[in-house]
Coordinates of C-alpha atoms in Angstrom, one line a residue:
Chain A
X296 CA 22.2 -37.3 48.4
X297 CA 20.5 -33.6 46.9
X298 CA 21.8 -30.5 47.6
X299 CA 18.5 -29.5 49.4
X300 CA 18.8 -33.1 52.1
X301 CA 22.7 -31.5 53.0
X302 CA 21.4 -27.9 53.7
X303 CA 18.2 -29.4 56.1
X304 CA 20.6 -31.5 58.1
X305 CA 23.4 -28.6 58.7
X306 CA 20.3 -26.3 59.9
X307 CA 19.2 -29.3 62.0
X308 CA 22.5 -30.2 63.7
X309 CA 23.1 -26.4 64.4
X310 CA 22.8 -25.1 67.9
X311 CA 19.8 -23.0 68.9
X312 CA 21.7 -19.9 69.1
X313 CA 22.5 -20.3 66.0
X314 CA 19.1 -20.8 64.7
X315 CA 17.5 -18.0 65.8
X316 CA 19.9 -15.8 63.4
X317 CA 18.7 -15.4 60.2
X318 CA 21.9 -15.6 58.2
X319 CA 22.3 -19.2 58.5
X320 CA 19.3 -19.7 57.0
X321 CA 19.7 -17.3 53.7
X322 CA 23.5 -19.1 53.0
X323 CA 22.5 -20.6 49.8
X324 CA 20.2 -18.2 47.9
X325 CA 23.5 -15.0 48.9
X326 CA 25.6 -17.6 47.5
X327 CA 23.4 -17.6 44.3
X328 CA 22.9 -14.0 44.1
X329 CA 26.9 -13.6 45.0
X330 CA 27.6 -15.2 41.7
X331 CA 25.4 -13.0 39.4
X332 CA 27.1 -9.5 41.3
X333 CA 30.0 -11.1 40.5
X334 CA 29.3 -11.7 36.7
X335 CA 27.2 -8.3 36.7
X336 CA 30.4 -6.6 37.7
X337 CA 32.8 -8.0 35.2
X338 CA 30.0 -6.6 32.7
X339 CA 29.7 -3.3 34.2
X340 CA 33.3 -2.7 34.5
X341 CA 34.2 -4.0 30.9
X342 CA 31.4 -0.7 30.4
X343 CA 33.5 1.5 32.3
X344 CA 37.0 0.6 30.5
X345 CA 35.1 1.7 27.5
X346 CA 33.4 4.5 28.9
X347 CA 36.7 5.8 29.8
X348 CA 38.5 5.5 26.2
X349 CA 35.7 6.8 24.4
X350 CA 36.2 9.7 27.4
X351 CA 39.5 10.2 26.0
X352 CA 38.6 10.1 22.2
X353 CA 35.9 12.6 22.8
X354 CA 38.5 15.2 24.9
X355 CA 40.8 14.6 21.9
X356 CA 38.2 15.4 19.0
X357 CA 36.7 18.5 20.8
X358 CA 40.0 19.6 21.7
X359 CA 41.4 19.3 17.9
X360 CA 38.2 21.6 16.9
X361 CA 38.7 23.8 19.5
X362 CA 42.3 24.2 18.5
X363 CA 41.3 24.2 14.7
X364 CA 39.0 26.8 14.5
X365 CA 40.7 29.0 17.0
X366 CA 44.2 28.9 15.1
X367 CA 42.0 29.7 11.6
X368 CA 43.2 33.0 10.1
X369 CA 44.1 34.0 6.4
X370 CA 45.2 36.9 5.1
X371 CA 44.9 37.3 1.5
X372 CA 48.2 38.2 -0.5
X373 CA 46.8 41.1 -2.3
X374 CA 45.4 44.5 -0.7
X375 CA 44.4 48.1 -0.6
X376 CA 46.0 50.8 0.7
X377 CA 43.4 50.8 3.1
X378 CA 41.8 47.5 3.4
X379 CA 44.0 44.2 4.1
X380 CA 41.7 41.2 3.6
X381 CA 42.1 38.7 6.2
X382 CA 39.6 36.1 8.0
X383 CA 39.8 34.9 10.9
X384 CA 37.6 33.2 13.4
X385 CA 36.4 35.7 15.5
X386 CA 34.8 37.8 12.6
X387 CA 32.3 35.2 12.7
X388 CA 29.8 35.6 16.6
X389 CA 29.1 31.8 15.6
X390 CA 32.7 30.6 15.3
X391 CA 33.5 32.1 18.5
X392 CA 31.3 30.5 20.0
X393 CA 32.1 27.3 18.7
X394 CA 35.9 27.6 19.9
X395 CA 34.3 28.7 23.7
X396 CA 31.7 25.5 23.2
X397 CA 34.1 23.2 22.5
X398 CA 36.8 24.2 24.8
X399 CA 34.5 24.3 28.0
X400 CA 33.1 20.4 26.2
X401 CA 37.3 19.3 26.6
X402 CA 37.5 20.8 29.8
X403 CA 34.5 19.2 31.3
X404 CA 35.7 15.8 29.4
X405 CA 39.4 16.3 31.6
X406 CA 37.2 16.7 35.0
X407 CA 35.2 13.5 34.3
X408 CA 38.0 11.6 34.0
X409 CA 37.9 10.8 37.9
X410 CA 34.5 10.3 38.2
X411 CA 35.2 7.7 34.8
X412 CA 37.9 6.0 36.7
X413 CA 35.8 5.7 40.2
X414 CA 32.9 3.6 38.1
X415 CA 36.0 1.3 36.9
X416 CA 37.4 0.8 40.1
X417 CA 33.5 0.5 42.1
X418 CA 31.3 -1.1 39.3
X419 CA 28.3 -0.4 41.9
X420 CA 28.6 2.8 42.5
X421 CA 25.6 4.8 41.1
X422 CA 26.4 8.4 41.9
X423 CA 29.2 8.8 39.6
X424 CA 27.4 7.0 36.9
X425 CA 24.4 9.6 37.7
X426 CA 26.4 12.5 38.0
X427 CA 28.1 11.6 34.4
X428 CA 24.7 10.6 32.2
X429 CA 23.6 13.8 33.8
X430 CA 26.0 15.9 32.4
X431 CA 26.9 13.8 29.5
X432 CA 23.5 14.5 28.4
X433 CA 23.7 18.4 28.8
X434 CA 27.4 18.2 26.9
X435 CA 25.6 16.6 23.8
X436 CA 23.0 19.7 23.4
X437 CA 26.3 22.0 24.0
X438 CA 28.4 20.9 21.3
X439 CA 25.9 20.1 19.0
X440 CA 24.7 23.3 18.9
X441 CA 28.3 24.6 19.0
X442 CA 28.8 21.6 15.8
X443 CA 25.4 22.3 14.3
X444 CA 25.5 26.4 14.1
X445 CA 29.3 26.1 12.5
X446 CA 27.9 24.0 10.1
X447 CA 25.6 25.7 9.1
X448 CA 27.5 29.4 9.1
X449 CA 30.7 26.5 6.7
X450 CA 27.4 25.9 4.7
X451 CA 26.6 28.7 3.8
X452 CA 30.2 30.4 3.3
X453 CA 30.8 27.2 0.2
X454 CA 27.7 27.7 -1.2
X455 CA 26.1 31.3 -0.9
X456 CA 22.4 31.8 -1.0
X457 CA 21.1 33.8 -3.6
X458 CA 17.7 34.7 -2.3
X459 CA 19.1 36.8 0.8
X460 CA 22.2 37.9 -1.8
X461 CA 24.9 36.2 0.5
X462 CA 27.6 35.2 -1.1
X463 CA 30.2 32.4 -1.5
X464 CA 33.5 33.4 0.2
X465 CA 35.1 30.3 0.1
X466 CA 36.3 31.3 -3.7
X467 CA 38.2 33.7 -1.6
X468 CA 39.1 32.5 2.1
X469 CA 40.1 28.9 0.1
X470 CA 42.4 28.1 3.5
X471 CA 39.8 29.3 5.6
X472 CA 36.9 27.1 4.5
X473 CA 38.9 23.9 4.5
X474 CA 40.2 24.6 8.1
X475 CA 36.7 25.8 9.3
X476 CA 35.2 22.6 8.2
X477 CA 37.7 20.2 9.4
X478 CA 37.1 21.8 12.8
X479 CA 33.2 21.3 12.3
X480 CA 33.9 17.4 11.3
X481 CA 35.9 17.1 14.9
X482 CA 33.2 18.6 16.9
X483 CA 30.6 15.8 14.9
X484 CA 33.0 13.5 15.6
X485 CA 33.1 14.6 19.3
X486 CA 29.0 14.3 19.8
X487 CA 28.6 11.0 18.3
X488 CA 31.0 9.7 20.6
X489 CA 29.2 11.9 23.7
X490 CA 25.8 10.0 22.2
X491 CA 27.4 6.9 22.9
X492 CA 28.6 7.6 26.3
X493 CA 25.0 8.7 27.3
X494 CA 24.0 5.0 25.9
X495 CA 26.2 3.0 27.8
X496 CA 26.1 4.8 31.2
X497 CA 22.5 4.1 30.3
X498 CA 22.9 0.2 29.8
X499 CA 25.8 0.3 33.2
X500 CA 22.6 1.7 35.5
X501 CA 20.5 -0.6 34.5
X502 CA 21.1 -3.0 37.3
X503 CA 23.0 -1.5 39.7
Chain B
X92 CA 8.6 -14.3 72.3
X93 CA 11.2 -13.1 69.7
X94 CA 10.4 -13.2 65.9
X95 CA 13.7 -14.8 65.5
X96 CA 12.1 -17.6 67.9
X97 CA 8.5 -18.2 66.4
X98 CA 10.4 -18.1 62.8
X99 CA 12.6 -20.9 63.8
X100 CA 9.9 -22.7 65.7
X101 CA 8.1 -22.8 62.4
X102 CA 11.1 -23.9 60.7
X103 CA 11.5 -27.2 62.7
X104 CA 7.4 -28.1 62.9
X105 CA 7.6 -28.5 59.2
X106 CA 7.3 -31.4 57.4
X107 CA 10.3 -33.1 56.4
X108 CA 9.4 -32.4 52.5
X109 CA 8.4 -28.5 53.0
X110 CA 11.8 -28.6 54.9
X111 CA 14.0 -29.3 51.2
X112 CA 12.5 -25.9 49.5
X113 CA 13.8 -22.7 50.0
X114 CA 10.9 -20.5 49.9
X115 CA 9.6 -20.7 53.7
X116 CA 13.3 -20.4 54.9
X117 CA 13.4 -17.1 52.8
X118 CA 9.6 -15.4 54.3
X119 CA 10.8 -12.8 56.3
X120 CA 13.9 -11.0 53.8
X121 CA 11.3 -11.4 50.8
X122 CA 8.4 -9.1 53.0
X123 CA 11.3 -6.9 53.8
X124 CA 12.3 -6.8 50.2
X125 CA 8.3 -6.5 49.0
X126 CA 8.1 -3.3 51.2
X127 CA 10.9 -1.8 49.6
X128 CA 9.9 -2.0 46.0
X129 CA 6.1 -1.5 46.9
X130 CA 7.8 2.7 48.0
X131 CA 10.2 2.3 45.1
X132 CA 7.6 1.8 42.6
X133 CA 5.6 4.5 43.8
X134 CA 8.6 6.8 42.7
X135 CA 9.0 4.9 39.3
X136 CA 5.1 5.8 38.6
X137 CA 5.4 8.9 39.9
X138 CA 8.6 9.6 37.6
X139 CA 7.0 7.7 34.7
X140 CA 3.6 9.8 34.9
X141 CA 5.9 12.9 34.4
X142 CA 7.9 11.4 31.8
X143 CA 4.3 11.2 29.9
X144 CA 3.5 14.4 30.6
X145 CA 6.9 16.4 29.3
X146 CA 6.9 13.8 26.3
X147 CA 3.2 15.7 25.3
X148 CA 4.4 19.0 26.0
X149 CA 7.9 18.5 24.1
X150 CA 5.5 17.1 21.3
X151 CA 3.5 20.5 21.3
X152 CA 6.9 22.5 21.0
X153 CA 8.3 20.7 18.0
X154 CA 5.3 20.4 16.2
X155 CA 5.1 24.4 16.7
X156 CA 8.5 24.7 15.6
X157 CA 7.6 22.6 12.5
X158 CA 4.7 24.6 11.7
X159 CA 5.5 28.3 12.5
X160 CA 8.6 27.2 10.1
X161 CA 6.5 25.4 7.4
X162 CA 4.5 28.4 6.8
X163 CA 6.6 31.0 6.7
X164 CA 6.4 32.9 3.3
X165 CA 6.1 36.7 2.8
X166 CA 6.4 38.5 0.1
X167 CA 6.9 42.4 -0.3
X168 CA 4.4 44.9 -1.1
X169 CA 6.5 45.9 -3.7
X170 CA 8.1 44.1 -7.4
X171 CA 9.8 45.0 -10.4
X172 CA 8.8 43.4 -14.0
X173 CA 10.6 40.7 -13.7
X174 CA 11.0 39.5 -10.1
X175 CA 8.9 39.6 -7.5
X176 CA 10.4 40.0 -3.7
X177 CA 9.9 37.0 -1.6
X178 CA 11.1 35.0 1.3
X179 CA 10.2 31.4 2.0
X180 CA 11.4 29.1 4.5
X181 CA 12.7 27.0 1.4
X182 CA 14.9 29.7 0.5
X183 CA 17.1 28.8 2.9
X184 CA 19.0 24.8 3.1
X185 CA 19.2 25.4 6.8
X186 CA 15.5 26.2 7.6
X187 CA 14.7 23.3 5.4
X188 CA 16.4 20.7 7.5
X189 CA 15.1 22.3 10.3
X190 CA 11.1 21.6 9.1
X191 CA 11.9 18.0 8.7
X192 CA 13.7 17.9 11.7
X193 CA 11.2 18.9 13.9
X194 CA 8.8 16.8 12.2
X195 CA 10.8 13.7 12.7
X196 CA 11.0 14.7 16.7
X197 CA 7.5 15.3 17.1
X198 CA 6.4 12.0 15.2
X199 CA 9.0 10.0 17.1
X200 CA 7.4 11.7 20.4
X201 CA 3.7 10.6 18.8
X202 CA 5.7 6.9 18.3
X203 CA 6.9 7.1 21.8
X204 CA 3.8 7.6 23.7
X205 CA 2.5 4.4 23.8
X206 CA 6.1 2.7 25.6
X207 CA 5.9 5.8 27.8
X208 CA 2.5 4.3 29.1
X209 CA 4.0 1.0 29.4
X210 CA 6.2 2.3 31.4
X211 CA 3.1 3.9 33.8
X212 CA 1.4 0.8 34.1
X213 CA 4.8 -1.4 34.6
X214 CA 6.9 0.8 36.2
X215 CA 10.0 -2.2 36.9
X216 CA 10.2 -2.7 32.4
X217 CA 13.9 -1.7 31.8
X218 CA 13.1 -2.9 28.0
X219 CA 10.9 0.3 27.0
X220 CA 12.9 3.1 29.2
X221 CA 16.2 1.9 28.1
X222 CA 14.6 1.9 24.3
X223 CA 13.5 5.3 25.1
X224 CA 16.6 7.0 27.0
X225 CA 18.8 5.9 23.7
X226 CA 16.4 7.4 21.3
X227 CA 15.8 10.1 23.4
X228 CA 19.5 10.7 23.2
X229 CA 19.7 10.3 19.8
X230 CA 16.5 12.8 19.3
X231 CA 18.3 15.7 21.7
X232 CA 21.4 15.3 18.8
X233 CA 18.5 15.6 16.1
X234 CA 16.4 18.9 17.7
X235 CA 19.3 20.5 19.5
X236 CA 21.3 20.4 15.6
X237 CA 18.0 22.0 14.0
X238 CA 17.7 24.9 16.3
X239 CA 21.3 25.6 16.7
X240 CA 22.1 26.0 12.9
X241 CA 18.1 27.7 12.6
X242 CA 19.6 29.9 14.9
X243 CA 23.2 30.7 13.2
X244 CA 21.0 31.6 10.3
X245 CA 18.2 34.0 12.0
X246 CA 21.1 35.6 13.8
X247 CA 22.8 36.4 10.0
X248 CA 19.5 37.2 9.2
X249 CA 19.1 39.7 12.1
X250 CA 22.7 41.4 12.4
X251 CA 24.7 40.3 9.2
X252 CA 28.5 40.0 8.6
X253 CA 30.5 43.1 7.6
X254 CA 33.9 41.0 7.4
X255 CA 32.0 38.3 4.7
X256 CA 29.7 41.4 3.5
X257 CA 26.5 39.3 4.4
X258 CA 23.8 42.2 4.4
X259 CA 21.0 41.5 7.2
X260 CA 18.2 40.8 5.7
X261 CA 15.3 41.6 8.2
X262 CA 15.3 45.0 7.5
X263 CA 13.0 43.8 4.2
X264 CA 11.9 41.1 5.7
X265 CA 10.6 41.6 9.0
X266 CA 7.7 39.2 9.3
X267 CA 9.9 36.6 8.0
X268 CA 12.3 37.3 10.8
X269 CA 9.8 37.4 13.5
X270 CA 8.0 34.2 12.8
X271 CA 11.8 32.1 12.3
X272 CA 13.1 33.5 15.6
X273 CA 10.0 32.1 17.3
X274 CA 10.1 28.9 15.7
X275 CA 13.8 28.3 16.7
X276 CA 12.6 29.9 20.7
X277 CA 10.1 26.8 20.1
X278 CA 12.5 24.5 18.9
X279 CA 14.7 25.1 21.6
X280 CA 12.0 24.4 24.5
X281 CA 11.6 21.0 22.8
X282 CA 15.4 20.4 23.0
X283 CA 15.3 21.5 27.0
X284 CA 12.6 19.1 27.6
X285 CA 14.4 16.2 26.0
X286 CA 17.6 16.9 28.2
X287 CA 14.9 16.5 31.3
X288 CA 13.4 13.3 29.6
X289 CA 16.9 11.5 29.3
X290 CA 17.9 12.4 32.9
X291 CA 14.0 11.6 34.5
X292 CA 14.6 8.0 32.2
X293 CA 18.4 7.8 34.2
X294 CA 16.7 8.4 37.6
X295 CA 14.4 6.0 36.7
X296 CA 16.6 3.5 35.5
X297 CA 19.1 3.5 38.4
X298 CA 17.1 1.0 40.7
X299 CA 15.4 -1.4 38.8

């Protein structure tokens, strides 16, 4: 006997209450779209485990540069009698704001966290998923352009440019320059992981 | 007579074979469901048309950026025997990058337009506006890192460093200055635009 032979006979032999309802009548094609939710949201929370470990990597990386470039500060073991030669992080506008950048990025990443674990425990709910691509989206264009502008202020302190007559201080500030760009390869670090949390909050909505 | 009635009258005056398929038992949910998306892809159009439309005006920004960049060169009414004063956007690594960064964004905006229409004439795809919200992602990294270290530099440019003795230069050059700043103010509109794109793509995606 088919399938479709069992499912006329139980809509036959039902009473006529029952027939007028329409839910009798839909039982096998919910049982069919029951299954694919239920495979759909094995994928989508797998997503969300991972969106919420890369969360974690990302707090950690922006956090480390934050820390990094705001602890940077060398004083030189020779000086004037009125000039003591020391660098430090906030004689550079652009390194401050790379320490305020990154530290609002890690903050953000810490109030996330809840809306990260919400999506793991309800796959289907879109408003936290839209609520975090949202704002995932404006974090990249922050600390890039926190990453970007420090990278390009480390640039130029290794290498000098001769046509505006800046020069090289990294001869000098030796301690400085290596912590400086250590903090600028965390904050890279920190928005290739922030790309790939736009991406898979992308790929979770999909289907939702 | 109640629908439910007539629906199940029609039910039993089948034929025995018409009984077996699914499709008449399912009439009524698929109209429902019809009406829905008919109003749903209304919005999708609707958010599709201005997906188009930001795409050409981030285009127009980037390009400008690329340009007003590209063509920057002055040099000073004045020289000595055996140098002659001059400032070119290649004098600078920085403002280099940021030329052929802008030019990548606005060809990839020109490669774009075409899947953008897709998505106008389609508006259920997921293939083109999930292919567009991960590139788009990846192009707000790209523009935002241009114009954030373009703007470190125009900013040294502007106010110099005392503490690394990095003289401002715009004093000299103030053409120079004037046409960077406004290339990075241009850059920066394309990178705002993106952001938009990525979450209009997000909105769009989230029913489909």
């Amino acid at each position: 006997m088919e399938k479709g032979d069992s499912t006329a006979i139980n809509i036959t032999s039902e009473s006529s209450k029952e027939r007028k309802g329409k839910a009798p009548l839909l039982a096998a094609p919910v049982m069919v779209a029951t299954a694919n939710t239920r495979e759909d949201r094995g994928n989508k929370r797998g997503i969300a485990i991972f969106d919420f470990v890369l969360r974690l990597c990302a707090m950690v990386a922006a956090l480390a540069a934050a820390i990094t470039m705001g602890t940077t500060d060398q004083t030189l073991p020779f000086f004037t009698q009125f000039f003591r030669f020391q660098a430090s992080y906030d004689d550079l506008p652009t390194f401050t704001f790379f320490v305020i950048a990154n530290a609002i990025t890690s903050s953000y990443l810490v109030l996330s966290i809840p809306f990260s674990i919400v999506s793991i425990v309800r796959p289907h709910t879109v408003g936290p998923r839209l609520l975090l691509i949202i704002l995932d989206t404006v974090m990249v264009a922050l600390s890039t352009a926190a990453a970007a502008s420090a990278a390009a202020i480390v640039y130029l302190a290794h290498k000098g440019n001769s046509s505006a007559n800046w020069l090289a201080i990294c001869q000098q500030y030796n301690d400085f320059c290596q912590r400086t760009s250590g903090a600028v390869v965390a904050s890279f670090i920190a928005v290739v992981i922030f790309v790939f949390l736009v991406i898979l909050s992308a790929l979770a909505l999909r289907k939702s």
